[in-house]
Amino acid sequence: MSEIPPSSYLRYLPAVFAKADDGFLANYLQIFQKLLTGLDDSQLNQRKGIQELLAAGVVGNLFYSRFSFLFPDNHRDFVPPLSGLPGQQETALLAEFDSYIGVPDQANAMADYLGGVASQGWQADFTAWLNDFLNWLASWLDLLLDNSWSLDKKRTVIAEIMALYRQRGTPQGLSMLLNLLLDLPMQVGCFTVVDGKQVLTKGTLTVNVLNPTPPAIIVNTQASQPNTFVLRYSYGPGMPLVSGYAPWLFLVQLVLPNYGNHSLVLDLQGAQQVQTLMAQLVTLLDTVKPAASQYRIQVLGGMQLLNYPAASQLNVNAVLGSQLS
């Protein structure tokens, strides 16, 4: 990097100071220029100045978890990824982000006592800061993030949580919550049979949430017809009720890959994924369902009666049935 010229702030001083300066004042003014306007140097971990932050839109977008200032204007992803990218690309993005923030190096308190203990580097320090920042940002939305989530999942949950709050207690809101927290739709292990041989592949598992259609009441002019509901002047014990409050019921449909494609059969790993997901669904639904409501888990495509070697085996490579809670 080329040598940084004397501060341009000298031109704002009276000429007598600028002409008589022996270099001290010009270098001293670089402190203010670094913080306010910004300098292309290595000081403060190449931190940008306030003017550069405003020009890049950092100040306005830092508190929205998409972090739009890191990505081109034509980038259309709802939350462009920061983690899980190819090594150099992820490092470059995090380095640019750090240049706006300037996270200081975290000193290792045990370095003087344990031999061979080295610093984890700027990237680990910045990632730790970013995790803490996202946790703080989520707290403003009454949201507690799971520390096991990746950076991108935390950013996505923060970005979508307000829309989710508006749909709380509805099938749409419950579906959105399940998809968000359980990373749905998900890919599960399957196989197909080609020329008598098993070919491993992947299938898509989805979860739908809806309210089942209530049974219809049939009203006829002839009371003698079967299944006809008879309207009476007064209620008597044992008579069916026309209306009344009943607990709200959510129908949670677990749609397996072979529901839409009968040639797909869950392999052992895929069946284990489904069983794990069902346990997670029960735990999550028990926690988030509205008060005085029930849910029924329905498996679609659980068993397909196919010829050997594609034959499904219950609780080995297939699941079957419904569960009501």
Steps between C-alpha positions, in 0.01 A plus 500: 500500500634843406596752765208705629539870407461771765147570610290698255346674800795743495321705238228585751751669733623858472786520252748603769459161671517299179817673375680485833415135560798266520290185454373457853171679443434322169553161664296600804204596282506152347342374823186703433506429127522126572192507723290750305588469131704181491853418388624213285748368754545202728424679825207382715472185287429715190183632661291729282423859595156638582467658156582167335245323718230746397596479132483119502163495677645311796341710772151463355528126429706372791189440710326296229645150495523480121805731515428631150814717490710184453327389181439645151178692442381236250531217756143370541540238775288581803797437732820451299733251672798607707604160635549173317644671192823390329792592726635806320154643432389469862828646627471797261144578610582478869814712448294770327244489780775526760646802321180690580489389863862455603461223757813508721713191541397294799799439726541145625508519879679164525771577246753592770436181696460231234770440246399473136165677545451716193240761415210371292535794262285791389238284327417305816488824700270666247271194474466496880413871495245447220331219694474725805370786286227280347397379846475863614306596186257211555437610859339819369242276327430289810686213336747256653730345241636147519879515532530184291357680195728626226548871438273486195219321682512757780484779240204334325302449821554864602393621155180292499393512864277810471300346215471185710372695802219644286385147405527349846223251577413433134584198282713729282695623800549151641617375160744790467637432848554129432674570170719764661611308808525151349661602168211375288459383229781252557677240290475140624673184385311286247567244234342393174520166326655498153546165324456319829766705681462765766617847399547744788349845460337779699138600535330811634298484822254779573267584788160661444282650773129556445167496677294194402168568332217449752246231414201626308149504648246351261158665516216337306126544483454133587617403848494134404801531269826365650748742663246782501531754780161582650446856622291497817330770702689418819800300608467164666765283664699298249410716202786614272605863522487729198768731634723543798860567594744225420878502542678626190656218302812530287566229243877464456574301186840339466532452124765241416677489162317188383162669539555680171745254345419135568837385366677653802543289812652623824831337580604427858660842546195673353263316734715601796489862381120484485470345846734766643293772333177358641645512852609861441155586366327366811734691732465824305124477446439432869689821576369743238141392431233745620328434831197266494601363161595158371699371208508181297814383321415319179758315291437506126686243295612299800470154346521388140438131433766434238674188377833381639761650532302824526258361758439738789561376853307667779728693740801397293469703183140621533264664748124479514200654671376810679557639846257716696595725788 
